[in-house]
Each structure stands twice: as C-alpha cells, then as structure tokens.
mmCIF file of C-alpha atoms in Angstrom:
data_model
loop_
_atom_site.group_PDB
_atom_site.id
_atom_site.type_symbol
_atom_site.label_atom_id
_atom_site.label_comp_id
_atom_site.label_asym_id
_atom_site.label_seq_id
_atom_site.Cartn_x
_atom_site.Cartn_y
_atom_site.Cartn_z
ATOM 1 C CA MET C 1 -10.918 102.593 20.258
ATOM 2 C CA LEU C 2 -14.191 101.434 21.213
ATOM 3 C CA PHE C 3 -13.468 98.534 18.541
ATOM 4 C CA LEU C 4 -10.230 97.730 20.433
ATOM 5 C CA ALA C 5 -11.454 97.339 23.918
ATOM 6 C CA PRO C 6 -13.123 94.236 24.487
ATOM 7 C CA PHE C 7 -9.808 93.035 23.474
ATOM 8 C CA LEU C 8 -8.183 95.359 25.897
ATOM 9 C CA LEU C 9 -10.789 93.491 28.664
ATOM 10 C CA ALA C 10 -9.601 90.151 27.513
ATOM 11 C CA GLY C 11 -5.859 90.356 27.576
ATOM 12 C CA CYS C 12 -6.591 91.867 31.681
ATOM 13 C CA ALA C 13 -8.427 88.602 32.781
ATOM 14 C CA GLU C 14 -6.176 86.258 31.248
ATOM 15 C CA ARG C 15 -2.697 88.328 33.407
ATOM 16 C CA ALA C 16 -5.183 88.536 36.725
ATOM 17 C CA VAL C 17 -6.391 84.120 35.468
ATOM 18 C CA SER C 18 -2.611 83.175 35.042
ATOM 19 C CA GLY C 19 -1.007 85.407 37.881
ATOM 20 C CA SER C 20 -3.816 83.313 40.681
ATOM 21 C CA LEU C 21 -2.636 80.242 38.927
ATOM 22 C CA ALA C 22 1.140 80.847 39.316
ATOM 23 C CA LEU C 23 0.012 81.836 43.229
ATOM 24 C CA GLN C 24 -1.945 78.536 43.337
ATOM 25 C CA GLN C 25 1.158 75.866 42.012
ATOM 26 C CA GLN C 26 3.833 78.148 44.564
ATOM 27 C CA GLU C 27 1.652 77.230 47.644
ATOM 28 C CA THR C 28 0.743 73.545 46.750
ATOM 29 C CA ILE C 29 4.778 72.735 46.180
ATOM 30 C CA PRO C 30 6.613 72.094 49.797
ATOM 31 C CA ASP C 31 9.872 73.974 50.653
ATOM 32 C CA SER C 32 11.605 70.670 51.659
ATOM 33 C CA LYS C 33 15.058 69.208 49.807
ATOM 34 C CA VAL C 34 15.622 65.729 50.296
ATOM 35 C CA VAL C 35 19.700 65.324 52.058
ATOM 36 C CA ASP C 36 21.580 62.927 49.152
ATOM 37 C CA PHE C 37 23.819 60.556 51.937
ATOM 38 C CA ARG C 38 25.691 58.681 49.420
ATOM 39 C CA LEU C 39 28.367 60.376 49.800
ATOM 40 C CA ALA C 40 28.245 61.184 53.651
ATOM 41 C CA ALA C 41 30.660 60.515 56.161
ATOM 42 C CA CYS C 42 30.430 56.792 57.675
ATOM 43 C CA GLY C 43 32.441 58.285 61.001
ATOM 44 C CA THR C 44 29.883 60.963 61.443
ATOM 45 C CA LEU C 45 26.585 58.738 60.517
ATOM 46 C CA TRP C 46 25.659 56.675 63.894
ATOM 47 C CA GLN C 47 25.482 60.185 65.689
ATOM 48 C CA LEU C 48 22.958 61.211 63.837
ATOM 49 C CA ASP C 49 19.089 61.669 65.328
ATOM 50 C CA GLU C 50 17.493 64.349 64.143
ATOM 51 C CA GLN C 51 13.908 62.938 63.020
ATOM 52 C CA GLU C 52 13.962 64.436 59.091
ATOM 53 C CA THR C 53 17.703 62.588 58.864
ATOM 54 C CA LEU C 54 15.661 59.183 60.567
ATOM 55 C CA GLU C 55 12.974 59.644 58.243
ATOM 56 C CA ASN C 56 15.388 59.473 54.605
ATOM 57 C CA SER C 57 15.525 56.176 53.443
ATOM 58 C CA LEU C 58 19.449 56.988 51.614
ATOM 59 C CA TYR C 59 20.572 57.839 55.407
ATOM 60 C CA TRP C 60 19.886 53.813 56.200
ATOM 61 C CA LEU C 61 20.946 52.383 52.935
ATOM 62 C CA ARG C 62 24.276 54.631 53.392
ATOM 63 C CA ALA C 63 24.042 52.864 56.395
ATOM 64 C CA MET C 64 24.244 49.835 56.064
ATOM 65 C CA GLU C 65 26.980 50.321 52.952
ATOM 66 C CA CYS C 66 29.191 51.401 55.916
ATOM 67 C CA ALA C 67 28.038 48.572 58.389
ATOM 68 C CA GLU C 68 29.521 46.073 55.640
ATOM 69 C CA SER C 69 33.082 47.880 55.032
ATOM 70 C CA LEU C 70 33.608 47.372 58.810
ATOM 71 C CA SER C 71 35.092 44.531 60.607
ATOM 72 C CA ALA C 72 33.480 42.141 62.777
ATOM 73 C CA ASN C 73 35.282 43.998 66.169
ATOM 74 C CA GLN C 74 34.252 47.124 65.275
ATOM 75 C CA ALA C 75 30.886 46.859 64.109
ATOM 76 C CA ARG C 76 30.646 45.163 67.604
ATOM 77 C CA THR C 77 32.040 48.090 69.340
ATOM 78 C CA LEU C 78 29.743 50.519 67.789
ATOM 79 C CA ALA C 79 27.037 48.668 68.577
ATOM 80 C CA LYS C 80 27.657 48.889 71.989
ATOM 81 C CA THR C 81 27.927 52.837 72.317
ATOM 82 C CA VAL C 82 24.697 53.238 70.308
ATOM 83 C CA GLU C 83 21.028 53.529 71.976
ATOM 84 C CA ASN C 84 18.403 51.313 71.147
ATOM 85 C CA GLY C 85 14.812 52.617 73.313
ATOM 86 C CA HIS C 86 13.741 53.138 70.056
ATOM 87 C CA TRP C 87 13.037 51.575 66.045
ATOM 88 C CA ASP C 88 15.785 53.442 64.879
ATOM 89 C CA GLY C 89 18.437 52.392 67.951
ATOM 90 C CA ALA C 90 17.583 49.266 67.518
ATOM 91 C CA PHE C 91 16.885 49.784 63.671
ATOM 92 C CA LYS C 92 21.232 50.872 63.970
ATOM 93 C CA GLN C 93 21.728 47.574 66.119
ATOM 94 C CA GLY C 94 20.804 45.022 64.128
ATOM 95 C CA ILE C 95 22.656 46.577 60.661
ATOM 96 C CA LEU C 96 25.677 46.509 62.208
ATOM 97 C CA LEU C 97 25.272 43.188 64.530
ATOM 98 C CA GLY C 98 24.121 41.546 61.147
ATOM 99 C CA ALA C 99 27.538 42.895 59.648
ATOM 100 C CA ALA C 100 29.162 41.384 62.139
ATOM 101 C CA GLN C 101 29.068 38.071 61.410
ATOM 102 C CA PRO C 102 26.790 36.393 64.397
ATOM 103 C CA VAL C 103 25.478 33.273 64.676
ATOM 104 C CA VAL C 104 22.358 32.536 64.196
ATOM 105 C CA ALA C 105 20.882 31.993 67.181
ATOM 106 C CA GLU C 106 22.224 36.181 67.688
ATOM 107 C CA ARG C 107 21.001 36.966 64.353
ATOM 108 C CA ARG C 108 17.747 36.027 64.545
ATOM 109 C CA GLN C 109 16.659 37.350 67.954
ATOM 110 C CA GLN C 110 17.765 40.868 66.788
ATOM 111 C CA ALA C 111 15.753 40.349 64.191
ATOM 112 C CA GLU C 112 12.610 39.692 65.527
ATOM 113 C CA ARG C 113 13.692 42.553 68.252
ATOM 114 C CA VAL C 114 14.032 45.139 65.140
ATOM 115 C CA ASN C 115 10.509 43.285 63.924
ATOM 116 C CA SER C 116 9.073 44.334 67.546
ATOM 117 C CA TYR C 117 9.434 48.071 66.139
ATOM 118 C CA SER C 118 7.602 47.161 62.717
ATOM 119 C CA LEU C 119 5.036 49.649 64.000
ATOM 120 C CA GLU C 120 6.890 52.282 64.663
ATOM 121 C CA PHE C 121 8.516 52.955 61.421
ATOM 122 C CA PRO C 122 7.654 55.754 59.206
ATOM 123 C CA ASN C 123 5.458 54.712 56.295
ATOM 124 C CA ALA C 124 8.757 55.962 53.894
ATOM 125 C CA LEU C 125 10.816 53.328 55.643
ATOM 126 C CA ARG C 126 7.951 50.270 55.337
ATOM 127 C CA PRO C 127 9.893 49.084 51.859
ATOM 128 C CA LEU C 128 12.797 49.299 53.344
ATOM 129 C CA LEU C 129 12.475 47.668 57.082
ATOM 130 C CA GLN C 130 10.423 45.154 54.938
ATOM 131 C CA ILE C 131 13.713 43.904 52.206
ATOM 132 C CA TRP C 132 16.638 44.198 55.295
ATOM 133 C CA SER C 133 13.901 41.481 57.195
ATOM 134 C CA GLN C 134 14.225 39.320 54.228
ATOM 135 C CA GLN C 135 17.389 39.007 53.658
ATOM 136 C CA GLN C 136 17.974 38.625 57.231
ATOM 137 C CA ALA C 137 16.042 35.557 56.850
ATOM 138 C CA LEU C 138 17.994 33.896 54.470
ATOM 139 C CA GLN C 139 21.066 34.680 55.935
ATOM 140 C CA ILE C 140 19.434 32.615 59.018
ATOM 141 C CA ALA C 141 17.968 29.886 56.623
ATOM 142 C CA LEU C 142 21.454 29.976 54.750
ATOM 143 C CA ALA C 143 23.267 29.619 58.288
ATOM 144 C CA ASP C 144 20.935 26.205 59.448
ATOM 145 C CA GLU C 145 21.266 24.768 55.796
ATOM 146 C CA LYS C 146 25.010 25.046 56.341
ATOM 147 C CA ALA C 147 24.864 23.474 59.904
ATOM 148 C CA ARG C 148 22.729 21.006 58.368
ATOM 149 C CA TYR C 149 24.956 19.747 55.564
ATOM 150 C CA GLN C 150 27.879 19.629 58.239
ATOM 151 C CA ARG C 151 26.164 17.866 60.601
ATOM 152 C CA LEU C 152 25.089 15.245 57.850
ATOM 153 C CA GLN C 153 28.958 15.428 55.837
ATOM 154 C CA GLU C 154 29.934 14.290 59.361
ATOM 155 C CA SER C 155 27.406 11.079 59.957
ATOM 156 C CA SER C 156 28.075 10.257 56.906
ATOM 157 C CA ASP C 157 32.427 10.551 57.030
ATOM 158 C CA SER C 158 31.246 8.162 60.675
ATOM 159 C CA GLN C 159 29.542 5.693 58.342
ATOM 160 C CA ILE C 160 32.545 5.539 55.862
ATOM 161 C CA ASP C 161 34.882 5.017 58.611
ATOM 162 C CA ALA C 162 32.975 2.528 59.790
ATOM 163 C CA LEU C 163 32.291 0.486 56.584
ATOM 164 C CA ARG C 164 35.931 0.735 55.815
ATOM 165 C CA GLN C 165 36.641 -1.005 59.130
ATOM 166 C CA SER C 166 34.132 -3.294 58.361
ATOM 167 C CA GLN C 167 36.140 -3.801 54.714
ATOM 168 C CA LEU C 168 38.958 -4.245 56.478
ATOM 169 C CA GLY C 169 37.744 -6.962 58.668
ATOM 170 C CA LEU C 170 36.125 -8.581 56.642
ATOM 171 C CA GLN C 171 39.126 -8.761 54.488
ATOM 172 C CA THR C 172 41.390 -10.365 57.288
ATOM 173 C CA GLN C 173 38.906 -12.989 57.886
ATOM 174 C CA LEU C 174 39.044 -13.747 53.783
ATOM 175 C CA GLN C 175 42.670 -13.714 53.791
ATOM 176 C CA GLU C 176 42.725 -16.068 57.115
ATOM 177 C CA THR C 177 40.111 -18.501 56.016
ATOM 178 C CA SER C 178 41.762 -18.830 52.307
ATOM 179 C CA ARG C 179 44.952 -19.844 54.048
ATOM 180 C CA LYS C 180 43.374 -21.959 56.183
ATOM 181 C CA LEU C 181 41.738 -23.593 52.769
ATOM 182 C CA GLU C 182 44.937 -23.671 51.049
ATOM 183 C CA ASN C 183 46.237 -25.984 54.098
ATOM 184 C CA LEU C 184 43.051 -27.745 54.257
ATOM 185 C CA THR C 185 43.784 -28.502 50.295
ATOM 186 C CA ASP C 186 47.670 -29.046 50.810
ATOM 187 C CA ILE C 187 46.646 -32.104 53.705
ATOM 188 C CA GLU C 188 44.520 -34.168 51.231
ATOM 189 C CA ARG C 189 46.870 -33.712 48.478
ATOM 190 C CA ARG C 190 49.760 -35.354 50.569
ATOM 191 C CA LEU C 191 46.705 -37.911 51.656
ATOM 192 C CA SER C 192 45.991 -39.267 48.097
ATOM 193 C CA SER C 193 48.896 -38.920 46.793
ATOM 194 C CA ARG C 194 50.449 -41.904 49.537
ATOM 195 C CA LYS C 195 46.984 -43.382 49.672
ATOM 196 C CA GLN C 196 48.335 -43.724 45.722
ATOM 197 C CA LEU C 197 51.516 -44.692 46.619
ATOM 198 C CA GLN C 198 50.346 -47.448 49.032
ATOM 199 C CA GLY C 199 48.439 -48.846 46.032
ATOM 200 C CA ASP C 200 51.241 -49.031 43.917
ATOM 201 C CA ILE C 201 53.345 -50.994 46.367
ATOM 202 C CA PRO C 202 52.945 -55.110 46.828
ATOM 203 C CA GLU C 203 52.697 -56.963 50.408
ATOM 204 C CA ASN C 204 56.225 -58.299 50.023
ATOM 205 C CA ALA C 205 57.830 -55.163 49.722
ATOM 206 C CA THR C 206 60.016 -53.194 51.366
ATOM 207 C CA ARG C 207 57.348 -50.663 53.767
ATOM 208 C CA PRO C 208 58.829 -48.038 55.229
ATOM 209 C CA ASP C 209 58.634 -48.058 58.930
ATOM 210 C CA ASN C 210 57.979 -45.068 61.291
ATOM 211 C CA SER C 211 60.571 -43.330 60.568
ATOM 212 C CA GLY C 212 60.976 -43.397 57.068
ATOM 213 C CA LYS C 213 63.720 -46.042 56.832
ATOM 214 C CA GLY C 214 62.869 -49.491 55.015
ATOM 215 C CA SER C 215 63.023 -52.832 57.192
ATOM 216 C CA ALA C 216 63.670 -55.235 55.529
ATOM 217 C CA PRO C 217 60.759 -58.067 55.125
ATOM 218 C CA ALA C 218 60.686 -61.025 58.369
ATOM 219 C CA LYS C 219 61.896 -64.204 57.136
ATOM 220 C CA LYS C 220 59.698 -67.269 58.030
ATOM 221 C CA ALA C 221 61.606 -69.159 60.604
ATOM 222 C CA ALA C 222 61.510 -73.049 59.976
ATOM 223 C CA PRO C 223 59.996 -75.801 62.436
ATOM 224 C CA GLU C 224 62.321 -77.565 65.298
ATOM 225 C CA SER C 225 61.046 -80.991 65.377
ATOM 226 C CA MET C 226 60.900 -81.709 68.735
ATOM 227 C CA PRO C 227 61.218 -85.659 70.113
ATOM 228 C CA GLU C 228 57.986 -86.930 70.928
ATOM 229 C CA LYS C 229 57.513 -88.109 74.158
ATOM 230 C CA GLY C 230 58.395 -91.854 74.925
ATOM 231 C CA THR C 231 60.522 -92.848 71.978
ATOM 232 C CA ALA C 232 64.742 -93.213 71.536
ATOM 233 C CA LEU C 233 66.504 -91.277 69.100
ATOM 234 C CA PRO C 234 68.764 -93.972 67.778
ATOM 235 C CA VAL C 235 72.085 -94.090 68.458
ATOM 236 C CA GLU C 236 74.767 -94.569 65.376
ATOM 237 C CA PRO C 237 78.311 -96.864 66.692
ATOM 238 C CA GLU C 238 81.268 -95.435 67.015
ATOM 239 C CA ASP C 239 83.907 -96.227 65.266
ATOM 240 C CA SER C 240 86.818 -97.047 67.871
ATOM 241 C CA GLU C 241 88.724 -99.488 65.764
ATOM 242 C CA THR C 242 91.800 -97.855 64.054
ATOM 243 C CA PRO C 243 93.494 -99.118 61.216
ATOM 244 C CA LEU C 244 96.985 -100.566 61.919
ATOM 245 C CA PRO C 245 99.985 -99.238 59.329
ATOM 246 C CA ASP C 246 101.012 -102.954 58.971
ATOM 247 C CA ASN C 247 98.319 -103.921 57.096
ATOM 248 C CA LYS C 248 98.816 -100.914 54.884
ATOM 249 C CA GLU C 249 101.735 -102.062 53.893
ATOM 250 C CA SER C 250 101.521 -105.237 53.262
ATOM 251 C CA ASP C 251 98.521 -103.896 51.028
ATOM 252 C CA ALA C 252 100.792 -101.080 49.072
ATOM 253 C CA GLN C 253 102.683 -104.399 48.667
#
C-alpha cells in the first residue's frame, strides 16, 4: 500500500489541475450570441434600434438588401420615417436614399452627411462604412462620367449638324458654279462656231441680216452722164417728108 500512495496522490493532483483549467476557460469565454439577420423580415427591420442590433454588421447588410428590393418612391417614403439624429439614423437614411435613384448632388450630400458621423460608428462597423462610402463615390463618379459623355455627345451632334449644313451649302454653290460654267462654255462654243462660219463665207456672198434672213448683194449703179454746162446737145433732124404712094407704084412697075 505504501508503494501505491505516490500514484494515488499524483492522480488527485491531475484532477485538481484539470478542474481549475476548465473553470478558468468558462470564465474567459463570453456568454454572447450573434443574431443572424440574413432571413429577417424587411418590413420590421428598420424599426429595430437596440444597441446590440445596431452594432451587428449582419443587420446592416440585410438592411442594404432590403433597400435594393424597394422602389424609388417606397425608399424615399421610408427614409422620411427614420430618425436622423444619430449615426444609425443617418446610415439608415443613406442606405434608403441611395437605393432611391437620387441625382448626383443628392447622393453626394447624403454620403457626406453619413461620413460626418464616422467617429461615432462602432469599431466593428468601420470596414462596412468604408465599403459603403467607396460604393457611393463610385456611383457619383459614374454619374459624372455619364453627364460628361452626354455633354460631349450633344456637342458632337451640334458640330455634325453644322458640318452637314455647311456641306449642303457648299454643294449648292458647287452646283450653281457648275451650271454657270456650262453656260459660259456653251456661249464660247457658239461664238467660236460663228467666227468659223464667218471666215468660210466670201465677202460678196449673202450675209445674214439681224433677223437671220439673207439679202441680195447691192448692185453698183452706173453713173449717169450729166451734160456739161455751156454746151448744147445736138438735135437730130426729123424726117417730115413721107414718100408718095404714086412713086411706090411706079417703082413697082
């Protein structure tokens, strides 16, 4: 029995040490439970305001999912019912208004308002707040780029319309200039043909008058002999004597 005494004492000591370690572990493990909000109802989610709930990141992730399922009018109406005096109310309004398709200025204003409460956010929610702020910044940048592209598109359309109008004007001028050039070419062709015809016709040939009809060449008139002054014209003697019929008969005999 004396030989077994050391072993019995060692076994008792081990049991005492293991019992004290188990007691210490129970004291160090906190008795807390994390509520899973992934299946929480969206209708009652926005009215929850317990401190433990608000510090749970799963609650805010579920709130973002519920906000995306709402229409723009529903999200705005629900955002008006949320108290915004603290960081949690500002965050709820930011989530709801962010899902209501706001304009760029409204989204920027709401993001700045939520970020103004960043020092009041619990440490467990700081990463979630940072991700949400980055998402809002990306949405704002995307909206700015769309607006800039729209302005560039409108400016390009205006320039294209102006160029089209200028092209139409230049085309009209080109057609008018071409028509005038054709007329001048036709006139030059006619003048050249007339000159060639005039060179082939002799001088004594019939020439067309202004009306286009030919006229006979003028004959050179013979000069009339005019009597000189102081000279008398010779007068031929008239034969006043007529032969007698008797003489004619005697001659015939």
